[in-house]
XYZ file of C-alpha atoms in Angstrom:
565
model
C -22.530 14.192 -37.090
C -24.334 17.061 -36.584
C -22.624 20.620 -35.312
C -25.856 21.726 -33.257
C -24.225 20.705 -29.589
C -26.448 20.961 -26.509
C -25.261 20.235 -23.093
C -27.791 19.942 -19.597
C -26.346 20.174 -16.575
C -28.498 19.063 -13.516
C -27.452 20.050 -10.231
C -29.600 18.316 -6.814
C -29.027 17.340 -3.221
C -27.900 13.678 -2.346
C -29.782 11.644 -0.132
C -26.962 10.368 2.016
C -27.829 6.635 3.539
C -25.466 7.165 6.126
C -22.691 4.581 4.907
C -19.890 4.485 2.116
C -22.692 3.805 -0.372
C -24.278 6.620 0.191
C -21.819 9.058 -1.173
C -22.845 7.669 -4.499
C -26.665 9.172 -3.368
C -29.980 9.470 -5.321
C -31.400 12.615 -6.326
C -33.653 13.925 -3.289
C -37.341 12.904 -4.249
C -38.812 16.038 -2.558
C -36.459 19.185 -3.314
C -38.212 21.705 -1.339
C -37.518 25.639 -1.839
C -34.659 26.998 -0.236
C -35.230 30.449 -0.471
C -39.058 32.442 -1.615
C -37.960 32.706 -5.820
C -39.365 28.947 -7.405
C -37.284 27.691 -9.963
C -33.870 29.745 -9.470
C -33.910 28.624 -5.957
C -35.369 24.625 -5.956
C -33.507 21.592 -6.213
C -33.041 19.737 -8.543
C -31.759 22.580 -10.740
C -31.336 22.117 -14.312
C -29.298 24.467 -16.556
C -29.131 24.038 -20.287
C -28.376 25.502 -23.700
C -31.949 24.295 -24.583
C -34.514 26.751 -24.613
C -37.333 23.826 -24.635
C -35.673 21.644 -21.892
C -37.516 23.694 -18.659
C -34.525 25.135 -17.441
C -32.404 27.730 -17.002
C -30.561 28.831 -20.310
C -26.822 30.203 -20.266
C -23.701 29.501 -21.829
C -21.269 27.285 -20.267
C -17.814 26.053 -21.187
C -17.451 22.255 -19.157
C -15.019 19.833 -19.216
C -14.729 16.327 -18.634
C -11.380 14.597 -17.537
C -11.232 10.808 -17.554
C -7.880 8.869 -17.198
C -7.116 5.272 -16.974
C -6.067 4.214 -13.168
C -7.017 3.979 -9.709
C -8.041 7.753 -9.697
C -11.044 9.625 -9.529
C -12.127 11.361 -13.334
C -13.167 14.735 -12.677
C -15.266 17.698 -14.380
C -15.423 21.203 -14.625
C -18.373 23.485 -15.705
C -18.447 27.367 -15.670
C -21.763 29.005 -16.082
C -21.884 32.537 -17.547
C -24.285 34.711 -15.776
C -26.195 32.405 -12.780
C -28.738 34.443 -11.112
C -27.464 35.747 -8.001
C -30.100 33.835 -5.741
C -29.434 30.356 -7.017
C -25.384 31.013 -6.618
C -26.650 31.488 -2.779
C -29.050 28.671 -2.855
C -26.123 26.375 -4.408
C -23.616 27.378 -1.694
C -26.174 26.838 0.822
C -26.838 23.764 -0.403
C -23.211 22.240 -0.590
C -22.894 23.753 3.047
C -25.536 21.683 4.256
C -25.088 17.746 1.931
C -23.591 16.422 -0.645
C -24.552 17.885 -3.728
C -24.345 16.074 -7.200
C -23.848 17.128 -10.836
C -25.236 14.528 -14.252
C -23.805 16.080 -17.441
C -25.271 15.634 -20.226
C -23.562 16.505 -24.097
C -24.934 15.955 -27.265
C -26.325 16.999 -30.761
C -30.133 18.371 -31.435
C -30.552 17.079 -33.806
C -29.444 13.705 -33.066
C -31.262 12.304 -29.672
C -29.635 8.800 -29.659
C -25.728 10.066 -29.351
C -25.521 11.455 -25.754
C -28.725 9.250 -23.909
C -26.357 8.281 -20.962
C -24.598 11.098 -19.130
C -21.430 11.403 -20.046
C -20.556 11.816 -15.935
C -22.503 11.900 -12.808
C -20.507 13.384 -10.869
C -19.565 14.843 -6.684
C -19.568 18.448 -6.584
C -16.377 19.257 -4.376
C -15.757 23.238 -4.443
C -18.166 26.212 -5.922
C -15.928 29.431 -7.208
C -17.712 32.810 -8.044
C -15.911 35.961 -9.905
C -16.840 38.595 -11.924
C -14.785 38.351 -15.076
C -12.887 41.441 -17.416
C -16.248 41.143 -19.415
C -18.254 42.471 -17.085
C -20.155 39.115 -16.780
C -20.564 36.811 -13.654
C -19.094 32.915 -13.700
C -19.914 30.315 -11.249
C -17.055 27.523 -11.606
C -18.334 23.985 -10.369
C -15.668 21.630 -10.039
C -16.342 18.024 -8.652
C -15.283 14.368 -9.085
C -16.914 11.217 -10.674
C -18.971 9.869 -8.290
C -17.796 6.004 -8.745
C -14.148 7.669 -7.968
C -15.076 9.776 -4.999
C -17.109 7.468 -3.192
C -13.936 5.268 -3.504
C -11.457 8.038 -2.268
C -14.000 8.950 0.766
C -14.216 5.188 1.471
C -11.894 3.694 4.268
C -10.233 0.257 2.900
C -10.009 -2.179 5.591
C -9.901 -6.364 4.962
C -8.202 -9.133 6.261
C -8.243 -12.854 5.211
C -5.919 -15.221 6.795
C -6.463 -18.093 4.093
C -5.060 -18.120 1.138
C -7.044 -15.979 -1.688
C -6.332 -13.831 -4.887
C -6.214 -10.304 -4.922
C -9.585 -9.838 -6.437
C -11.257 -11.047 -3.739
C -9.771 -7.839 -1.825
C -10.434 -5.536 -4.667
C -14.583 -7.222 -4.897
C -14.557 -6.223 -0.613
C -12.998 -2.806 -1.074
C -15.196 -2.366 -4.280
C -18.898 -3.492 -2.793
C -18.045 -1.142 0.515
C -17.818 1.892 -1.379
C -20.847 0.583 -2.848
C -19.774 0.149 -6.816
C -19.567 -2.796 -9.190
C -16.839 -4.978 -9.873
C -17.077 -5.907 -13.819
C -17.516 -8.781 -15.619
C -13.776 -10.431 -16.881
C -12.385 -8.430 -14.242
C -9.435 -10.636 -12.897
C -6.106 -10.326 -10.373
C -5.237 -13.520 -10.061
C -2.160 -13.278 -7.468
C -2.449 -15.597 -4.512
C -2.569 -13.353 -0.980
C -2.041 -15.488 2.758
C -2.548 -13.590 5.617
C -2.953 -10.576 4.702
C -4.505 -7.366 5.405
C -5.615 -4.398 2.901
C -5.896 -0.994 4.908
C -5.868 2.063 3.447
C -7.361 5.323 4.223
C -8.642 5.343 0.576
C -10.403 2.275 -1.301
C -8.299 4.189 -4.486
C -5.023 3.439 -3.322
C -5.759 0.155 -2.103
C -7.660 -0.639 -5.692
C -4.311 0.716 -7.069
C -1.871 -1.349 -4.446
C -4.086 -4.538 -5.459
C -3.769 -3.987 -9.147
C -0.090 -3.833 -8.587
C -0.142 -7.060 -6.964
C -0.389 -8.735 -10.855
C 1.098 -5.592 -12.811
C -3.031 -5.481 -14.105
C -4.423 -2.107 -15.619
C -7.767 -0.236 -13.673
C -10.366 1.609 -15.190
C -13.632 3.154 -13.079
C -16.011 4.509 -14.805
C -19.902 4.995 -14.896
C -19.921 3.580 -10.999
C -18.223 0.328 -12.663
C -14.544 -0.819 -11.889
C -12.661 -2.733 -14.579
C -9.635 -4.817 -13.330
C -6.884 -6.974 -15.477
C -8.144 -8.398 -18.741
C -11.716 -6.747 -18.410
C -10.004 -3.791 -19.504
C -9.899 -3.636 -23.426
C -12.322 -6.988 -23.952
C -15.087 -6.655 -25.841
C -15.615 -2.986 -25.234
C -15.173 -0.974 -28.465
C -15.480 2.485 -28.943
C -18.852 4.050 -30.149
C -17.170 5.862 -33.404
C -14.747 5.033 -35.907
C -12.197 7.590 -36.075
C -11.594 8.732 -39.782
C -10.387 12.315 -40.910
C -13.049 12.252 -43.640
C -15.992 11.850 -41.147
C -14.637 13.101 -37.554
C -11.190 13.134 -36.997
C -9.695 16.968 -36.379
C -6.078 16.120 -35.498
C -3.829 13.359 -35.379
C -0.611 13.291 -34.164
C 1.542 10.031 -32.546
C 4.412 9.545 -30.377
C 6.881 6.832 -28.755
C 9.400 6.649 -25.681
C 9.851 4.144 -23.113
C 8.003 3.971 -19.855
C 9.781 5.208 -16.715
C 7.669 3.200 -14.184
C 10.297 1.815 -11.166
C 11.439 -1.320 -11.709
C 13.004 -4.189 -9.164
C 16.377 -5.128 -9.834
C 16.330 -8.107 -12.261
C 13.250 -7.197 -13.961
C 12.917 -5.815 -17.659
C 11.719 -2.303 -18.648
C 8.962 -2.233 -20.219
C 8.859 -2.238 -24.040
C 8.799 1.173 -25.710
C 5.239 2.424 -25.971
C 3.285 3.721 -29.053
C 0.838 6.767 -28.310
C -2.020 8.559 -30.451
C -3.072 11.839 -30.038
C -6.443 12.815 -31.679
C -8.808 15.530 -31.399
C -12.241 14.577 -32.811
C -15.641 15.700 -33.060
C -17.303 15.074 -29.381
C -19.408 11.817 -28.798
C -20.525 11.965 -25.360
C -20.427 8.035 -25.028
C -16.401 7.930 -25.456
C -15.078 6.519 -22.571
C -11.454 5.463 -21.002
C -10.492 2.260 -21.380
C -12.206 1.515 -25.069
C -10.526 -0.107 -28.157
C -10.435 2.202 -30.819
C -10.429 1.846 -34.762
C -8.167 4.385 -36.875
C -9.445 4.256 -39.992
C -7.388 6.811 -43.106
C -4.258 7.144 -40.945
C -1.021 5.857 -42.527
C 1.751 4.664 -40.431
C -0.702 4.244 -37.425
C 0.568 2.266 -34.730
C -0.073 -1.391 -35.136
C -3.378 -2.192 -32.643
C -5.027 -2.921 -30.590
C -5.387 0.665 -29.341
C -6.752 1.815 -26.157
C -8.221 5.279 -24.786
C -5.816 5.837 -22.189
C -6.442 9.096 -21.352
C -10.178 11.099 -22.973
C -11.035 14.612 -22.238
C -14.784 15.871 -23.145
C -14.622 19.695 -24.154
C -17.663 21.530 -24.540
C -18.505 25.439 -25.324
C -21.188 26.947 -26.814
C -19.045 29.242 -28.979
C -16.163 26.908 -29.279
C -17.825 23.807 -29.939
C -17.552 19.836 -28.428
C -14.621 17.655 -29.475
C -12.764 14.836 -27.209
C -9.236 14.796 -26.732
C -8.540 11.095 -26.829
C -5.264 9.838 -26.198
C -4.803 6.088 -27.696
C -1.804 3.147 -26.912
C -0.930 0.240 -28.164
C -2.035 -2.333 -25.440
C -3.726 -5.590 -25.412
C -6.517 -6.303 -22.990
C -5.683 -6.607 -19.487
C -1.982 -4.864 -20.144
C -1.216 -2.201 -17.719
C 0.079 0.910 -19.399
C 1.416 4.126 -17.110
C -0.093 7.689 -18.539
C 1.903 8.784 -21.159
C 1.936 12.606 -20.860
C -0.114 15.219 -19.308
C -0.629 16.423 -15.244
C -0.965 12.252 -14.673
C 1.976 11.590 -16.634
C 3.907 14.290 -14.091
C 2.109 13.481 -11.227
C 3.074 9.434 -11.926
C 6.808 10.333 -12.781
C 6.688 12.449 -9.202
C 5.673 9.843 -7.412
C 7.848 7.112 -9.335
C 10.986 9.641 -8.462
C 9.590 9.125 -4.828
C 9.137 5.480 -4.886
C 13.109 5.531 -6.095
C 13.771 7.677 -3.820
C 12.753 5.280 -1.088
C 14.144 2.193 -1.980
C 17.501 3.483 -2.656
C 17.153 4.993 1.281
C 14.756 2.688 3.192
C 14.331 3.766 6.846
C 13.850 0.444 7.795
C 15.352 -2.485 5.553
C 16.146 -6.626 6.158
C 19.478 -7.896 5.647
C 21.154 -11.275 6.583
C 24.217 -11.322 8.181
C 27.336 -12.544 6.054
C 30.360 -12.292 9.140
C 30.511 -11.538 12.901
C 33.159 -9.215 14.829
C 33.232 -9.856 18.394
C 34.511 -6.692 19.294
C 32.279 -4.009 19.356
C 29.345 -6.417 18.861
C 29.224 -5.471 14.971
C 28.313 -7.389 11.859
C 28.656 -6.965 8.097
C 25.896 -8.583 6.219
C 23.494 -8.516 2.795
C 21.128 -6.528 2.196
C 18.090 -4.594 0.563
C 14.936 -6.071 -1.111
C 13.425 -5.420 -4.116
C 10.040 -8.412 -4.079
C 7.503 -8.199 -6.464
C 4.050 -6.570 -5.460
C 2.850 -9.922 -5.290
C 4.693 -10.464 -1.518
C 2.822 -9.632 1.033
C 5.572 -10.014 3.134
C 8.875 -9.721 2.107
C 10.654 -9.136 5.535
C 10.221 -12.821 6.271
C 9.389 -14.728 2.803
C 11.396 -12.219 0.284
C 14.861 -13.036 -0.747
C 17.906 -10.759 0.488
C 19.633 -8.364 -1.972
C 23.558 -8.697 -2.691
C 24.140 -4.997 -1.473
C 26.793 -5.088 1.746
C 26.867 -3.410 4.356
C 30.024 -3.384 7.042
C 31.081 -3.013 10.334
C 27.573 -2.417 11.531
C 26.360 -2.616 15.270
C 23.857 -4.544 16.765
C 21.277 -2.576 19.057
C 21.213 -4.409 22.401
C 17.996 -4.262 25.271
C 20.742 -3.297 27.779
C 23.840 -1.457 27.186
C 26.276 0.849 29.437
C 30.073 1.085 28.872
C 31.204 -2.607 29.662
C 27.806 -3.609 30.720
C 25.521 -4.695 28.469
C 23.335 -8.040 27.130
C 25.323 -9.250 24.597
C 23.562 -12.185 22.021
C 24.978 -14.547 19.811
C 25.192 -13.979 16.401
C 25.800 -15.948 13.299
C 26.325 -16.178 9.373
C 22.609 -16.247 8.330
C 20.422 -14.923 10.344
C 17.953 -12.317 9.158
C 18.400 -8.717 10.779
C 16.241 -5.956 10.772
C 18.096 -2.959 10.292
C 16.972 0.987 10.905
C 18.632 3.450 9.187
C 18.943 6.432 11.418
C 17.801 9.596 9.344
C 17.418 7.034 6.310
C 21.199 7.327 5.831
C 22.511 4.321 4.024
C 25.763 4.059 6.284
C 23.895 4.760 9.191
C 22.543 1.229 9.868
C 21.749 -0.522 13.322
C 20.748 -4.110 13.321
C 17.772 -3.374 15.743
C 16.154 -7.475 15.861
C 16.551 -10.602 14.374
C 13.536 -12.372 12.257
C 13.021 -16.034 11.512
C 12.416 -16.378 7.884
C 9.761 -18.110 6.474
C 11.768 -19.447 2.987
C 11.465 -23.071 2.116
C 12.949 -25.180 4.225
C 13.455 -22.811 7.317
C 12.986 -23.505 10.937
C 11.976 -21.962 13.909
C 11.570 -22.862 17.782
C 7.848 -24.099 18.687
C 6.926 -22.040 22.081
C 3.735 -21.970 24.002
C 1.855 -19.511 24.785
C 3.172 -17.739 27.576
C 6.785 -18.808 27.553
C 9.512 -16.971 27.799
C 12.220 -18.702 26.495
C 15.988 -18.765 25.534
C 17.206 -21.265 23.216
C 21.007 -21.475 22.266
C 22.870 -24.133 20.036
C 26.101 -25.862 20.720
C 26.828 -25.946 16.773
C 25.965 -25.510 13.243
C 26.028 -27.730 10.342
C 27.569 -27.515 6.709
C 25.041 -25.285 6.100
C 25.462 -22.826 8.349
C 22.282 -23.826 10.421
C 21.790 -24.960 14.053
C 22.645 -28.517 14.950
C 22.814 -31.055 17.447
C 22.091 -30.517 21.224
C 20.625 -27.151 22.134
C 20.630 -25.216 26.017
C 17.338 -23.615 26.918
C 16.280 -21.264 29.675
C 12.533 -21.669 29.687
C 10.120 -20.005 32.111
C 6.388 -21.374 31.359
C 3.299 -19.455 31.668
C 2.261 -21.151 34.799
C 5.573 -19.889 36.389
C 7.777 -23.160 36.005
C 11.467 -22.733 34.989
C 13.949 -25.479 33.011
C 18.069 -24.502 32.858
C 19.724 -26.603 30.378
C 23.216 -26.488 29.735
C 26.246 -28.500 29.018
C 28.132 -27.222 31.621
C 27.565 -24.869 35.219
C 29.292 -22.747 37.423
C 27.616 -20.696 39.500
C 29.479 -18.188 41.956
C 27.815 -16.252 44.740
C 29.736 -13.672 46.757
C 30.582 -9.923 46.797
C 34.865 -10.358 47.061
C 34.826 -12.719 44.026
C 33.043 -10.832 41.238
C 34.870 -10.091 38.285
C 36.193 -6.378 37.486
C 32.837 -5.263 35.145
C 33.099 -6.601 31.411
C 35.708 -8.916 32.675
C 34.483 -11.865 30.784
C 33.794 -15.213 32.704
C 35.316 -18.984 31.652
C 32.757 -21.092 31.437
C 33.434 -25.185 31.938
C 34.223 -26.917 29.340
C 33.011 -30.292 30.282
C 29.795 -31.687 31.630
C 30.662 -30.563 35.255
C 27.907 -28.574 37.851
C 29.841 -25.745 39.953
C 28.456 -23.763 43.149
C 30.995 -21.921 44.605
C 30.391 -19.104 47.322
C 33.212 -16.424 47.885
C 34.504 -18.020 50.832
C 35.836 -20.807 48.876
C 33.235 -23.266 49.893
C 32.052 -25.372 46.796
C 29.523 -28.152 45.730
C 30.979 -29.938 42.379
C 29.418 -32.773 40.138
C 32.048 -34.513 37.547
C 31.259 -35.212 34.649
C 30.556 -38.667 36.179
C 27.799 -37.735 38.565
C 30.237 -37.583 41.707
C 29.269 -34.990 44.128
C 32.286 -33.186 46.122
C 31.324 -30.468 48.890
C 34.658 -28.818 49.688
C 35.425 -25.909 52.399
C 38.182 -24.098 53.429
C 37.488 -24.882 57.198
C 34.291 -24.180 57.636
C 31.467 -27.018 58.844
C 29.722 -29.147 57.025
C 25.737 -30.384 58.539
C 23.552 -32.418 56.905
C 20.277 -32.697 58.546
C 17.051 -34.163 57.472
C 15.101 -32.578 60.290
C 15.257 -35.401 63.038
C 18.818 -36.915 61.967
C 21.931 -34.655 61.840
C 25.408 -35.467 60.435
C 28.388 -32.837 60.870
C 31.413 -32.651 59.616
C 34.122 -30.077 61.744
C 37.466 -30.307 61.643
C 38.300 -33.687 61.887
C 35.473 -34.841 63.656
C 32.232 -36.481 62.977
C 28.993 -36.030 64.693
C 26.145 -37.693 64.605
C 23.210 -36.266 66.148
């Protein structure tokens, strides 16, 4: 490989469609002047180490970063003396659109390594100094382009029917208007469910989760699952004797968070090489070692590639290889990802040990002070979509907890039933363990669960009179049901109903309900209409008339006389 390195770097306003898409852009056909000097001042721009290439010639130092993920690769070029006008003309020109960058590295003397770019790219900021030197430097950094457009796109899909997880990724994918590969493959079954994200990148990365399944954009291209690491070989060989600069290899254990029950992943192989630059090297490749003893049984994947390029310090790539097979997910292994991932993981941990809001399932009941001690804490794969209500319950306990109520006030209150079983929701008030509230019940949606059948409209209060062997409602039930159209049904096994100011209870003073099939109206005066369990009516007063009238007829009862009238 030859040691004459070139590098072109072409700078140009974006034609912006007006959509997601469009922050991929095209190079604006008709780059008109922005200020009176032609070619410091016109887009496109193209600076270059090539005196023959029609363009501005200065040194530069860039650097490309690509890493395996759901995140957006990004570059960084500093120019060493820019004319003054076309630093204005480039800051006036982010100001006003998007602005992008193509890279281009590669040997003179050897046109056929370096015909693709090795990144078009998103210009994001634009930094000027003056350095100890006494020369100027414009830094430019920006972002992949396939990667930004994804983090500027919104990600918002629902699909009530069944379907896999790729389908998702293919929507949030086409919307920020890149490819979905070939092979590419998440194969986790999704019902009713809805992606929404205020980044298509962390709802790629939430998806890929789904199925455990390793990500890899690149070139406006995402790879998903077993697409990554199939049939997709690295350009070079690398071999000390033709361009292999350093070696070195490492191995530790990945420190991703794991659900309770599941196994850590197996300790991970790494290689760290530094070789001679090849400007078609990408992430996600299956490299050859070739002259390395002891290397790490393969396959081997780039995991992590950085593109270095100086005129006075040359171009190598920093490639970082692991042992994975196609489609096997693999965290970063060192570097700022590496830290950033751990960070977050430590986060993650952070928030399942101390959920703010968390399901549980209640284990006993203690009538006084309405309090329960139950199960809980879940720890469901990424693959379900809702674990509130289809997720199993943890074995962690929690006791002597109360249950929120919609109405309560010293001994007033609306107390509900509560039994061994059912499903709480449960706020943590300033996410302190110990600090739990049962705040709502929810009907599971487990095998062989069941749940009342309303209408639209009702409003509706439906009790049992027992449970079975399994803990679960049985026989006869007592509903209060009003209807949508206004219609209301009582059903009970027993009634008393008392009307009357000098009779009411002291307050929380709780009331005996009948114990047999009986109907009870009584008023305070100690007047009362009963139905036996039988069906027979009695109408009883304490001296007070009785009239029964249907409007021309009249029977009364007073005293110990009759009337008919």
């Amino acid at each position: 490989m030859s040691f004459a390195i070139r590098y072109s770097l072409t700078l140009a306003e974006e034609e912006t469609s007006g959509g997601p898409a469009g922050l991929l852009g095209t190079v604006a056909a008709e780059a008109g002047p922005l200020v009176g000097l032609a070619g410091l001042t016109t887009l496109p721009l193209n600076v270059s180490n090539d005196v023959f290439g029609g363009s501005l010639v200065l040194d530069a130092d860039i650097t490309v970063t690509m890493g395996e993920g759901a995140v957006a690769s990004t570059f960084e070029a500093v120019l060493v003396n820019l004319p003054a006008e076309t630093v204005k003309a480039l800051r006036a020109a982010l100001a006003r659109r998007p602005l992008s960058a193509t890279v281009r590295l590669g040997y003179f003397d050897d046109r056929s390594v370096g015909r693709h770019p090795v990144m078009a790219g998103r210009v994001v900021k634009l930094a000027s100094w003056v350095a100890e030197d006494g020369l100027s430097r414009v830094r430019l950094t920006g972002q992949d382009a396939g990667g930004y457009a994804l983090r500027m796109t919104p990600a918002g899909v629902h699909r009530a029917e069944a379907t896999t997880a790729l389908e998702f990724a293919d929507k949030v994918v086409t919307a920020a208007g890149l490819t979905l590969a070939k092979g590419s493959a998440l194969t986790t079954k999704l019902t009713d469910h809805t992606v929404r994200n205020p980044t298509a990148l962390d709802a790629l990365r939430e998806l890929a989760d789904t199925a455990h399944a390793p990500v890899v954009i690149r070139d406006r291209l995402v790879l998903i699952g077993p697409a990554v690491g199939t049939d997709d070989p690295a350009p070079v060989v690398f071999d000390p004797d033709v361009n292999l600069v350093s070696y070195g290899d490492a191995q530790g254990e990945e420190t991703l968070v794991v659900a309770p029950g599941e196994e850590r992943p197996p300790t991970r192989n790494s290689v760290n090489l530094t070789v001679l630059g090849h400007p078609d090297l990408r992430v996600g490749q299956v490299a050859t070692l070739r002259g390395i003893d002891d290397a790490p049984a393969g396959p081997l994947r780039v995991n992590r590639l950085v593109h270095r390029f100086g005129v006075r310090t040359g171009y190598v790539c920093e490639v970082q290889l692991v042992a994975a097979a196609a489609g096997e997910f693999v965290e970063a292994v060192d570097g700022v990802r590496a830290v950033t991932d751990r960070l977050d993981a430590g986060a993650e941990r952070a928030l399942l040990a101390r959920p703010s809001v968390d399901v549980g399932e209640v284990s006993s009941y203690r009538a006084a002070g309405h309090q329960v001690s139950l199960r809980y804490g879940q720890s469901p794969p990424p693959s379900v979509s809702m674990p509130s209500v289809t997720g199993p319950v943890g074995d962690d306990v929690l006791l002597d907890k109360p249950v929120a109520a919609p109405f309560a006030f010293g001994p007033c209150g609306l107390m509900t039933p509560v039994y061994p079983g059912m499903r709480a929701l449960l706020a943590h008030n300033r996410n302190l363990v110990n600090d739990a509230a049962v705040v709502g019940w929810l009907w599971p949606r487990t095998p062989g669960a069941r749940a009342p059948a309303p209408e639209p409209g009702d409003y509706w209060l439906a009790l049992p009179t027992g449970t079975g062997s399994d803990g679960q409602p049985t026989g006869p039930g007592v509903n209060d049901l009003t209807d949508a159209k206004g219609g209301r049904v009582i059903q009970a096994s027993g009634l008393h109903i008392l009307v009357g100011t000098p009779k009411l209870p002291q307050v929380g003073a709780r009331p005996t309900p009948p114990d047999d099939d009986s109907v009870t109206i009584e008023h305070h005066t100690g007047t009362t209409i009963e139905i036996d369990p039988e069906g027979a009516v009695t109408v009883r007063t304490k001296g007070s008339g009785i009239k029964l009238t249907n409007g021309a007829v009249s029977l009364s009862l007073d005293g110990a006389s009759v009337q008919v009238t």
